[in-house]
JSON list of C-alpha atoms and ligand atoms in Angstrom, two decimals:
[
{"chain": "A", "resi": 1, "resn": "MET", "atom": "CA", "xyz": [0.00, 0.00, 0.00]},
{"chain": "A", "resi": 2, "resn": "ARG", "atom": "CA", "xyz": [1.32, 3.41, -0.95]},
{"chain": "A", "resi": 3, "resn": "LEU", "atom": "CA", "xyz": [-0.90, 6.08, 0.49]},
{"chain": "A", "resi": 4, "resn": "ILE", "atom": "CA", "xyz": [-0.96, 9.81, 1.00]},
{"chain": "A", "resi": 5, "resn": "LEU", "atom": "CA", "xyz": [-2.96, 11.46, 3.74]},
{"chain": "A", "resi": 6, "resn": "MET", "atom": "CA", "xyz": [-3.80, 15.09, 3.02]},
{"chain": "A", "resi": 7, "resn": "GLY", "atom": "CA", "xyz": [-5.80, 17.79, 4.73]},
{"chain": "A", "resi": 8, "resn": "PRO", "atom": "CA", "xyz": [-5.32, 21.21, 6.28]},
{"chain": "A", "resi": 9, "resn": "PRO", "atom": "CA", "xyz": [-3.30, 21.67, 9.48]},
{"chain": "A", "resi": 10, "resn": "GLY", "atom": "CA", "xyz": [-5.28, 20.27, 12.38]},
{"chain": "A", "resi": 11, "resn": "ALA", "atom": "CA", "xyz": [-7.44, 17.94, 10.29]},
{"chain": "A", "resi": 12, "resn": "GLY", "atom": "CA", "xyz": [-6.29, 15.01, 12.40]},
{"chain": "A", "resi": 13, "resn": "LYS", "atom": "CA", "xyz": [-3.83, 13.56, 9.88]},
{"chain": "A", "resi": 14, "resn": "GLY", "atom": "CA", "xyz": [-1.27, 12.38, 12.44]},
{"chain": "A", "resi": 15, "resn": "THR", "atom": "CA", "xyz": [-3.81, 10.49, 14.54]},
{"chain": "A", "resi": 16, "resn": "GLN", "atom": "CA", "xyz": [-5.41, 8.79, 11.54]},
{"chain": "A", "resi": 17, "resn": "ALA", "atom": "CA", "xyz": [-2.05, 8.12, 9.87]},
{"chain": "A", "resi": 18, "resn": "ARG", "atom": "CA", "xyz": [-0.88, 5.97, 12.77]},
{"chain": "A", "resi": 19, "resn": "VAL", "atom": "CA", "xyz": [-4.04, 3.82, 12.77]},
{"chain": "A", "resi": 20, "resn": "ILE", "atom": "CA", "xyz": [-4.16, 3.32, 9.00]},
{"chain": "A", "resi": 21, "resn": "ALA", "atom": "CA", "xyz": [-0.44, 2.59, 8.70]},
{"chain": "A", "resi": 22, "resn": "GLU", "atom": "CA", "xyz": [-0.63, 0.01, 11.46]},
{"chain": "A", "resi": 23, "resn": "TYR", "atom": "CA", "xyz": [-3.57, -1.69, 9.77]},
{"chain": "A", "resi": 24, "resn": "PHE", "atom": "CA", "xyz": [-1.70, -1.99, 6.47]},
{"chain": "A", "resi": 25, "resn": "GLY", "atom": "CA", "xyz": [1.61, -2.88, 8.14]},
{"chain": "A", "resi": 26, "resn": "VAL", "atom": "CA", "xyz": [3.49, 0.04, 6.61]},
{"chain": "A", "resi": 27, "resn": "PRO", "atom": "CA", "xyz": [5.35, 2.94, 8.25]},
{"chain": "A", "resi": 28, "resn": "ALA", "atom": "CA", "xyz": [3.54, 6.26, 8.73]},
{"chain": "A", "resi": 29, "resn": "ILE", "atom": "CA", "xyz": [6.02, 8.84, 7.49]},
{"chain": "A", "resi": 30, "resn": "SER", "atom": "CA", "xyz": [5.30, 12.31, 8.82]},
{"chain": "A", "resi": 31, "resn": "THR", "atom": "CA", "xyz": [7.59, 14.98, 7.41]},
{"chain": "A", "resi": 32, "resn": "GLY", "atom": "CA", "xyz": [6.51, 17.32, 10.23]},
{"chain": "A", "resi": 33, "resn": "ASP", "atom": "CA", "xyz": [7.54, 14.73, 12.85]},
{"chain": "A", "resi": 34, "resn": "ILE", "atom": "CA", "xyz": [10.89, 14.15, 11.15]},
{"chain": "A", "resi": 35, "resn": "PHE", "atom": "CA", "xyz": [11.55, 17.90, 11.03]},
{"chain": "A", "resi": 36, "resn": "ARG", "atom": "CA", "xyz": [10.55, 18.30, 14.69]},
{"chain": "A", "resi": 37, "resn": "ALA", "atom": "CA", "xyz": [12.84, 15.43, 15.74]},
{"chain": "A", "resi": 38, "resn": "ASN", "atom": "CA", "xyz": [15.70, 17.12, 13.88]},
{"chain": "A", "resi": 39, "resn": "VAL", "atom": "CA", "xyz": [14.94, 20.48, 15.45]},
{"chain": "A", "resi": 40, "resn": "SER", "atom": "CA", "xyz": [14.95, 19.03, 18.96]},
{"chain": "A", "resi": 41, "resn": "GLN", "atom": "CA", "xyz": [18.21, 17.16, 18.29]},
{"chain": "A", "resi": 42, "resn": "GLY", "atom": "CA", "xyz": [19.79, 20.32, 16.84]},
{"chain": "A", "resi": 43, "resn": "THR", "atom": "CA", "xyz": [20.89, 18.60, 13.61]},
{"chain": "A", "resi": 44, "resn": "PRO", "atom": "CA", "xyz": [21.91, 20.64, 10.54]},
{"chain": "A", "resi": 45, "resn": "LEU", "atom": "CA", "xyz": [18.57, 19.67, 8.93]},
{"chain": "A", "resi": 46, "resn": "GLY", "atom": "CA", "xyz": [16.72, 20.86, 12.03]},
{"chain": "A", "resi": 47, "resn": "LYS", "atom": "CA", "xyz": [18.60, 24.16, 11.91]},
{"chain": "A", "resi": 48, "resn": "LYS", "atom": "CA", "xyz": [17.59, 24.64, 8.28]},
{"chain": "A", "resi": 49, "resn": "ALA", "atom": "CA", "xyz": [13.95, 23.78, 8.95]},
{"chain": "A", "resi": 50, "resn": "GLN", "atom": "CA", "xyz": [13.23, 25.58, 12.18]},
{"chain": "A", "resi": 51, "resn": "GLU", "atom": "CA", "xyz": [12.78, 29.15, 11.01]},
{"chain": "A", "resi": 52, "resn": "TYR", "atom": "CA", "xyz": [10.36, 28.09, 8.28]},
{"chain": "A", "resi": 53, "resn": "MET", "atom": "CA", "xyz": [8.36, 25.94, 10.67]},
{"chain": "A", "resi": 54, "resn": "ASP", "atom": "CA", "xyz": [8.12, 28.62, 13.32]},
{"chain": "A", "resi": 55, "resn": "ALA", "atom": "CA", "xyz": [6.81, 31.07, 10.71]},
{"chain": "A", "resi": 56, "resn": "GLY", "atom": "CA", "xyz": [4.26, 28.59, 9.34]},
{"chain": "A", "resi": 57, "resn": "GLU", "atom": "CA", "xyz": [6.04, 28.51, 5.96]},
{"chain": "A", "resi": 58, "resn": "TYR", "atom": "CA", "xyz": [7.09, 25.43, 4.03]},
{"chain": "A", "resi": 59, "resn": "VAL", "atom": "CA", "xyz": [10.63, 24.16, 4.30]},
{"chain": "A", "resi": 60, "resn": "PRO", "atom": "CA", "xyz": [12.24, 24.44, 0.82]},
{"chain": "A", "resi": 61, "resn": "ASP", "atom": "CA", "xyz": [11.45, 21.59, -1.55]},
{"chain": "A", "resi": 62, "resn": "GLU", "atom": "CA", "xyz": [15.07, 20.53, -2.06]},
{"chain": "A", "resi": 63, "resn": "VAL", "atom": "CA", "xyz": [15.54, 19.98, 1.67]},
{"chain": "A", "resi": 64, "resn": "THR", "atom": "CA", "xyz": [12.21, 18.19, 2.12]},
{"chain": "A", "resi": 65, "resn": "ASN", "atom": "CA", "xyz": [12.57, 16.01, -0.97]},
{"chain": "A", "resi": 66, "resn": "LEU", "atom": "CA", "xyz": [16.01, 14.75, 0.00]},
{"chain": "A", "resi": 67, "resn": "MET", "atom": "CA", "xyz": [14.76, 13.89, 3.46]},
{"chain": "A", "resi": 68, "resn": "VAL", "atom": "CA", "xyz": [11.75, 11.94, 2.14]},
{"chain": "A", "resi": 69, "resn": "ARG", "atom": "CA", "xyz": [13.83, 10.14, -0.47]},
{"chain": "A", "resi": 70, "resn": "ALA", "atom": "CA", "xyz": [16.20, 8.90, 2.24]},
{"chain": "A", "resi": 71, "resn": "ARG", "atom": "CA", "xyz": [13.30, 7.80, 4.45]},
{"chain": "A", "resi": 72, "resn": "ILE", "atom": "CA", "xyz": [11.49, 5.93, 1.67]},
{"chain": "A", "resi": 73, "resn": "ASP", "atom": "CA", "xyz": [14.72, 4.10, 0.81]},
{"chain": "A", "resi": 74, "resn": "GLU", "atom": "CA", "xyz": [14.80, 2.53, 4.27]},
{"chain": "A", "resi": 75, "resn": "PRO", "atom": "CA", "xyz": [13.96, -1.20, 4.33]},
{"chain": "A", "resi": 76, "resn": "ASP", "atom": "CA", "xyz": [10.76, -0.85, 6.39]},
{"chain": "A", "resi": 77, "resn": "ALA", "atom": "CA", "xyz": [9.21, 1.24, 3.59]},
{"chain": "A", "resi": 78, "resn": "GLU", "atom": "CA", "xyz": [9.85, -1.44, 0.98]},
{"chain": "A", "resi": 79, "resn": "PRO", "atom": "CA", "xyz": [6.34, -2.98, 1.32]},
{"chain": "A", "resi": 80, "resn": "GLY", "atom": "CA", "xyz": [4.79, 0.48, 1.20]},
{"chain": "A", "resi": 81, "resn": "PHE", "atom": "CA", "xyz": [4.21, 3.60, 3.25]},
{"chain": "A", "resi": 82, "resn": "LEU", "atom": "CA", "xyz": [1.70, 6.16, 4.32]},
{"chain": "A", "resi": 83, "resn": "LEU", "atom": "CA", "xyz": [2.82, 9.74, 3.83]},
{"chain": "A", "resi": 84, "resn": "ASP", "atom": "CA", "xyz": [1.47, 12.30, 6.28]},
{"chain": "A", "resi": 85, "resn": "GLY", "atom": "CA", "xyz": [2.23, 15.87, 5.28]},
{"chain": "A", "resi": 86, "resn": "TYR", "atom": "CA", "xyz": [4.02, 15.11, 2.00]},
{"chain": "A", "resi": 87, "resn": "PRO", "atom": "CA", "xyz": [3.73, 16.08, -0.79]},
{"chain": "A", "resi": 88, "resn": "ARG", "atom": "CA", "xyz": [2.66, 19.65, -0.12]},
{"chain": "A", "resi": 89, "resn": "THR", "atom": "CA", "xyz": [3.78, 21.38, -3.32]},
{"chain": "A", "resi": 90, "resn": "LEU", "atom": "CA", "xyz": [3.57, 20.56, -7.02]},
{"chain": "A", "resi": 91, "resn": "ALA", "atom": "CA", "xyz": [7.35, 20.13, -7.13]},
{"chain": "A", "resi": 92, "resn": "GLN", "atom": "CA", "xyz": [7.05, 17.54, -4.35]},
{"chain": "A", "resi": 93, "resn": "VAL", "atom": "CA", "xyz": [4.34, 15.68, -6.30]},
{"chain": "A", "resi": 94, "resn": "GLU", "atom": "CA", "xyz": [6.72, 15.33, -9.24]},
{"chain": "A", "resi": 95, "resn": "GLU", "atom": "CA", "xyz": [9.55, 14.25, -7.00]},
{"chain": "A", "resi": 96, "resn": "LEU", "atom": "CA", "xyz": [7.38, 11.63, -5.30]},
{"chain": "A", "resi": 97, "resn": "ASP", "atom": "CA", "xyz": [6.19, 10.33, -8.67]},
{"chain": "A", "resi": 98, "resn": "GLY", "atom": "CA", "xyz": [9.82, 9.75, -9.60]},
{"chain": "A", "resi": 99, "resn": "MET", "atom": "CA", "xyz": [10.59, 8.01, -6.30]},
{"chain": "A", "resi": 100, "resn": "ILE", "atom": "CA", "xyz": [7.63, 5.64, -6.64]},
{"chain": "A", "resi": 101, "resn": "ARG", "atom": "CA", "xyz": [8.23, 4.96, -10.32]},
{"chain": "A", "resi": 102, "resn": "HIS", "atom": "CA", "xyz": [11.79, 4.04, -9.43]},
{"chain": "A", "resi": 103, "resn": "THR", "atom": "CA", "xyz": [10.50, 1.27, -7.12]},
{"chain": "A", "resi": 104, "resn": "GLY", "atom": "CA", "xyz": [8.24, -0.09, -9.88]},
{"chain": "A", "resi": 105, "resn": "HIS", "atom": "CA", "xyz": [5.09, 0.56, -7.86]},
{"chain": "A", "resi": 106, "resn": "GLU", "atom": "CA", "xyz": [2.17, 2.97, -8.01]},
{"chain": "A", "resi": 107, "resn": "LEU", "atom": "CA", "xyz": [0.42, 5.31, -5.65]},
{"chain": "A", "resi": 108, "resn": "ASP", "atom": "CA", "xyz": [-2.72, 3.49, -4.47]},
{"chain": "A", "resi": 109, "resn": "ALA", "atom": "CA", "xyz": [-4.77, 6.25, -2.91]},
{"chain": "A", "resi": 110, "resn": "VAL", "atom": "CA", "xyz": [-4.85, 9.82, -1.65]},
{"chain": "A", "resi": 111, "resn": "VAL", "atom": "CA", "xyz": [-7.08, 10.32, 1.38]},
{"chain": "A", "resi": 112, "resn": "VAL", "atom": "CA", "xyz": [-8.12, 13.93, 1.89]},
{"chain": "A", "resi": 113, "resn": "LEU", "atom": "CA", "xyz": [-9.58, 14.84, 5.28]},
{"chain": "A", "resi": 114, "resn": "THR", "atom": "CA", "xyz": [-12.04, 17.74, 5.08]},
{"chain": "A", "resi": 115, "resn": "VAL", "atom": "CA", "xyz": [-12.80, 19.87, 8.13]},
{"chain": "A", "resi": 116, "resn": "ASP", "atom": "CA", "xyz": [-14.45, 23.10, 9.18]},
{"chain": "A", "resi": 117, "resn": "PRO", "atom": "CA", "xyz": [-11.68, 25.78, 9.22]},
{"chain": "A", "resi": 118, "resn": "ASN", "atom": "CA", "xyz": [-13.01, 27.49, 12.36]},
{"chain": "A", "resi": 119, "resn": "GLU", "atom": "CA", "xyz": [-13.08, 24.26, 14.30]},
{"chain": "A", "resi": 120, "resn": "ILE", "atom": "CA", "xyz": [-9.49, 23.65, 13.23]},
{"chain": "A", "resi": 121, "resn": "VAL", "atom": "CA", "xyz": [-8.13, 26.80, 14.81]},
{"chain": "A", "resi": 122, "resn": "GLU", "atom": "CA", "xyz": [-9.69, 25.69, 18.07]},
{"chain": "A", "resi": 123, "resn": "ARG", "atom": "CA", "xyz": [-8.31, 22.16, 17.79]},
{"chain": "A", "resi": 124, "resn": "LEU", "atom": "CA", "xyz": [-4.85, 23.52, 17.16]},
{"chain": "A", "resi": 125, "resn": "LEU", "atom": "CA", "xyz": [-4.97, 25.99, 20.01]},
{"chain": "A", "resi": 126, "resn": "ASN", "atom": "CA", "xyz": [-5.95, 23.08, 22.28]},
{"chain": "A", "resi": 127, "resn": "ARG", "atom": "CA", "xyz": [-3.09, 21.03, 20.89]},
{"chain": "A", "resi": 128, "resn": "ALA", "atom": "CA", "xyz": [-0.71, 23.88, 21.69]},
{"chain": "A", "resi": 129, "resn": "GLN", "atom": "CA", "xyz": [-1.57, 23.42, 25.36]},
{"chain": "A", "resi": 130, "resn": "THR", "atom": "CA", "xyz": [-1.15, 19.64, 25.39]},
{"chain": "A", "resi": 131, "resn": "ASP", "atom": "CA", "xyz": [1.74, 19.11, 22.93]},
{"chain": "A", "resi": 132, "resn": "GLY", "atom": "CA", "xyz": [3.56, 22.40, 23.26]},
{"chain": "A", "resi": 133, "resn": "ARG", "atom": "CA", "xyz": [4.17, 22.78, 19.52]},
{"chain": "A", "resi": 134, "resn": "THR", "atom": "CA", "xyz": [5.80, 26.13, 18.92]},
{"chain": "A", "resi": 135, "resn": "ASP", "atom": "CA", "xyz": [3.93, 26.62, 15.62]},
{"chain": "A", "resi": 136, "resn": "ASP", "atom": "CA", "xyz": [0.48, 26.33, 17.22]},
{"chain": "A", "resi": 137, "resn": "THR", "atom": "CA", "xyz": [-0.02, 30.03, 17.97]},
{"chain": "A", "resi": 138, "resn": "GLU", "atom": "CA", "xyz": [-3.06, 31.69, 16.40]},
{"chain": "A", "resi": 139, "resn": "ASP", "atom": "CA", "xyz": [-1.07, 33.83, 13.91]},
{"chain": "A", "resi": 140, "resn": "VAL", "atom": "CA", "xyz": [1.06, 30.92, 12.76]},
{"chain": "A", "resi": 141, "resn": "ILE", "atom": "CA", "xyz": [-1.99, 28.62, 12.54]},
{"chain": "A", "resi": 142, "resn": "ARG", "atom": "CA", "xyz": [-3.69, 31.14, 10.23]},
{"chain": "A", "resi": 143, "resn": "ARG", "atom": "CA", "xyz": [-0.56, 31.44, 8.11]},
{"chain": "A", "resi": 144, "resn": "ARG", "atom": "CA", "xyz": [-0.29, 27.64, 7.87]},
{"chain": "A", "resi": 145, "resn": "GLN", "atom": "CA", "xyz": [-3.90, 27.49, 6.71]},
{"chain": "A", "resi": 146, "resn": "GLU", "atom": "CA", "xyz": [-3.21, 30.14, 4.07]},
{"chain": "A", "resi": 147, "resn": "VAL", "atom": "CA", "xyz": [-0.11, 28.35, 2.82]},
{"chain": "A", "resi": 148, "resn": "TYR", "atom": "CA", "xyz": [-2.09, 25.09, 2.67]},
{"chain": "A", "resi": 149, "resn": "GLY", "atom": "CA", "xyz": [-4.79, 26.76, 0.57]},
{"chain": "A", "resi": 150, "resn": "GLU", "atom": "CA", "xyz": [-2.29, 28.38, -1.78]},
{"chain": "A", "resi": 151, "resn": "GLN", "atom": "CA", "xyz": [0.25, 25.62, -2.24]},
{"chain": "A", "resi": 152, "resn": "THR", "atom": "CA", "xyz": [-1.25, 22.29, -1.20]},
{"chain": "A", "resi": 153, "resn": "GLU", "atom": "CA", "xyz": [-4.97, 22.35, -1.98]},
{"chain": "A", "resi": 154, "resn": "PRO", "atom": "CA", "xyz": [-4.27, 22.50, -5.75]},
{"chain": "A", "resi": 155, "resn": "LEU", "atom": "CA", "xyz": [-2.60, 19.09, -5.43]},
{"chain": "A", "resi": 156, "resn": "ILE", "atom": "CA", "xyz": [-5.98, 17.49, -4.76]},
{"chain": "A", "resi": 157, "resn": "GLY", "atom": "CA", "xyz": [-7.02, 18.37, -8.32]},
{"chain": "A", "resi": 158, "resn": "VAL", "atom": "CA", "xyz": [-3.88, 16.77, -9.71]},
{"chain": "A", "resi": 159, "resn": "TYR", "atom": "CA", "xyz": [-4.54, 13.50, -7.91]},
{"chain": "A", "resi": 160, "resn": "ARG", "atom": "CA", "xyz": [-8.26, 13.68, -8.64]},
{"chain": "A", "resi": 161, "resn": "GLY", "atom": "CA", "xyz": [-7.34, 13.70, -12.31]},
{"chain": "A", "resi": 162, "resn": "ARG", "atom": "CA", "xyz": [-5.65, 10.35, -11.69]},
{"chain": "A", "resi": 163, "resn": "GLY", "atom": "CA", "xyz": [-8.83, 8.97, -10.07]},
{"chain": "A", "resi": 164, "resn": "ILE", "atom": "CA", "xyz": [-7.23, 8.07, -6.72]},
{"chain": "A", "resi": 165, "resn": "VAL", "atom": "CA", "xyz": [-8.67, 10.72, -4.37]},
{"chain": "A", "resi": 166, "resn": "HIS", "atom": "CA", "xyz": [-11.00, 9.80, -1.49]},
{"chain": "A", "resi": 167, "resn": "GLU", "atom": "CA", "xyz": [-12.44, 12.82, 0.26]},
{"chain": "A", "resi": 168, "resn": "ILE", "atom": "CA", "xyz": [-13.39, 11.92, 3.82]},
{"chain": "A", "resi": 169, "resn": "ASP", "atom": "CA", "xyz": [-15.32, 14.01, 6.32]},
{"chain": "A", "resi": 170, "resn": "GLY", "atom": "CA", "xyz": [-12.76, 14.56, 9.08]},
{"chain": "A", "resi": 171, "resn": "MET", "atom": "CA", "xyz": [-15.21, 16.06, 11.58]},
{"chain": "A", "resi": 172, "resn": "GLY", "atom": "CA", "xyz": [-16.51, 14.17, 14.60]},
{"chain": "A", "resi": 173, "resn": "GLU", "atom": "CA", "xyz": [-15.08, 11.36, 16.72]},
{"chain": "A", "resi": 174, "resn": "VAL", "atom": "CA", "xyz": [-11.66, 9.95, 15.82]},
{"chain": "A", "resi": 175, "resn": "ASP", "atom": "CA", "xyz": [-13.06, 6.38, 15.53]},
{"chain": "A", "resi": 176, "resn": "ASP", "atom": "CA", "xyz": [-15.85, 7.48, 13.22]},
{"chain": "A", "resi": 177, "resn": "VAL", "atom": "CA", "xyz": [-13.37, 9.22, 10.92]},
{"chain": "A", "resi": 178, "resn": "THR", "atom": "CA", "xyz": [-11.16, 6.09, 10.92]},
{"chain": "A", "resi": 179, "resn": "LYS", "atom": "CA", "xyz": [-14.16, 3.98, 9.94]},
{"chain": "A", "resi": 180, "resn": "ARG", "atom": "CA", "xyz": [-14.96, 6.30, 7.05]},
{"chain": "A", "resi": 181, "resn": "ILE", "atom": "CA", "xyz": [-11.38, 6.05, 5.82]},
{"chain": "A", "resi": 182, "resn": "PHE", "atom": "CA", "xyz": [-11.33, 2.26, 6.09]},
{"chain": "A", "resi": 183, "resn": "ASP", "atom": "CA", "xyz": [-14.65, 2.00, 4.25]},
{"chain": "A", "resi": 184, "resn": "ALA", "atom": "CA", "xyz": [-13.20, 4.07, 1.42]},
{"chain": "A", "resi": 185, "resn": "LEU", "atom": "CA", "xyz": [-9.89, 2.19, 1.32]},
{"chain": "A", "resi": 186, "resn": "ASP", "atom": "CA", "xyz": [-11.48, -1.27, 1.29]},
{"chain": "A", "resi": 187, "resn": "VAL", "atom": "CA", "xyz": [-12.88, -0.32, -2.05]},
{"chain": "A", "resi": 188, "resn": "VAL", "atom": "CA", "xyz": [-9.37, 0.44, -3.25]},
{"chain": "A", "resi": 189, "resn": "SER", "atom": "CA", "xyz": [-7.80, -2.78, -1.95]},
{"chain": "A", "resi": 190, "resn": "GLN", "atom": "CA", "xyz": [-10.55, -4.88, -3.58]},
{"chain": "A", "resi": 191, "resn": "SER", "atom": "CA", "xyz": [-10.24, -3.25, -6.98]},
{"chain": "B", "resi": 1, "resn": "LIG", "atom": "P1", "xyz": [3.01, 19.25, 10.12]},
{"chain": "B", "resi": 1, "resn": "LIG", "atom": "O1", "xyz": [3.43, 18.53, 11.36]},
{"chain": "B", "resi": 1, "resn": "LIG", "atom": "O2", "xyz": [2.71, 18.28, 9.00]},
{"chain": "B", "resi": 1, "resn": "LIG", "atom": "O3", "xyz": [1.90, 20.22, 10.36]},
{"chain": "B", "resi": 1, "resn": "LIG", "atom": "O4", "xyz": [4.28, 20.10, 9.62]},
{"chain": "B", "resi": 1, "resn": "LIG", "atom": "C1", "xyz": [4.83, 21.10, 10.44]},
{"chain": "B", "resi": 1, "resn": "LIG", "atom": "C2", "xyz": [5.71, 22.03, 9.62]},
{"chain": "B", "resi": 1, "resn": "LIG", "atom": "O5", "xyz": [6.78, 21.28, 9.04]},
{"chain": "B", "resi": 1, "resn": "LIG", "atom": "C3", "xyz": [5.02, 22.69, 8.44]},
{"chain": "B", "resi": 1, "resn": "LIG", "atom": "O6", "xyz": [4.30, 23.85, 8.82]},
{"chain": "B", "resi": 1, "resn": "LIG", "atom": "C4", "xyz": [6.22, 23.01, 7.56]},
{"chain": "B", "resi": 1, "resn": "LIG", "atom": "O7", "xyz": [6.96, 24.12, 8.04]},
{"chain": "B", "resi": 1, "resn": "LIG", "atom": "C5", "xyz": [7.10, 21.78, 7.75]},
{"chain": "B", "resi": 1, "resn": "LIG", "atom": "N1", "xyz": [6.75, 20.73, 6.76]},
{"chain": "B", "resi": 1, "resn": "LIG", "atom": "C6", "xyz": [6.19, 19.52, 7.00]},
{"chain": "B", "resi": 1, "resn": "LIG", "atom": "N2", "xyz": [6.02, 18.84, 5.87]},
{"chain": "B", "resi": 1, "resn": "LIG", "atom": "C7", "xyz": [6.47, 19.64, 4.86]},
{"chain": "B", "resi": 1, "resn": "LIG", "atom": "C8", "xyz": [6.55, 19.50, 3.44]},
{"chain": "B", "resi": 1, "resn": "LIG", "atom": "N3", "xyz": [6.09, 18.41, 2.82]},
{"chain": "B", "resi": 1, "resn": "LIG", "atom": "N4", "xyz": [7.09, 20.52, 2.74]},
{"chain": "B", "resi": 1, "resn": "LIG", "atom": "C9", "xyz": [7.54, 21.63, 3.35]},
{"chain": "B", "resi": 1, "resn": "LIG", "atom": "N5", "xyz": [7.48, 21.84, 4.67]},
{"chain": "B", "resi": 1, "resn": "LIG", "atom": "C10", "xyz": [6.95, 20.84, 5.43]}
]
């Protein structure tokens, strides 16, 4: 299974990614988590990424693409992977296409979580209190939403053109959202 999970910041991608990836026995690869781990360890990659993350901007494609390429080349991703937070730009879509083509496989599905933007700001402000993410301040949240709309939302149309998009209502209880995703993906795995 090679899956992408998309949706605006705060749509619940991380939570759902872990459950879906476990079900399919593939790693959930979150570019945000990898960047945060690098920031907290003070690596050169973390130093490059931090200022962009704190401003709610995207880390440059070259940096992000290299990081994902290295992660996908690891043995645990050989049977497949679920990408959470990548690709986010058209350049990243092209890069990912090349990476997957190189392995002789195809992208199976793109799950897009849809949510109410006002509810999201609240979810993220709550998360700021529990997780202490430095990019969960109201200004940065709004900027991340803007950047998502400008740079990432157009990707849905690209994948829709390939007939692999499943738009899932991301509102409500976590378990209900998971069930909706699984219902949609069963269709894919049976086809
Ligand atoms: P996330 O945890 O997915 O919300 O990502 C947190 C931050 O990491 C984003 O606001 C970006 O600054 C950076 N980031 C994560 N994934 C990407 C990506 N695919 N391209 C560029 N920047 C990214």
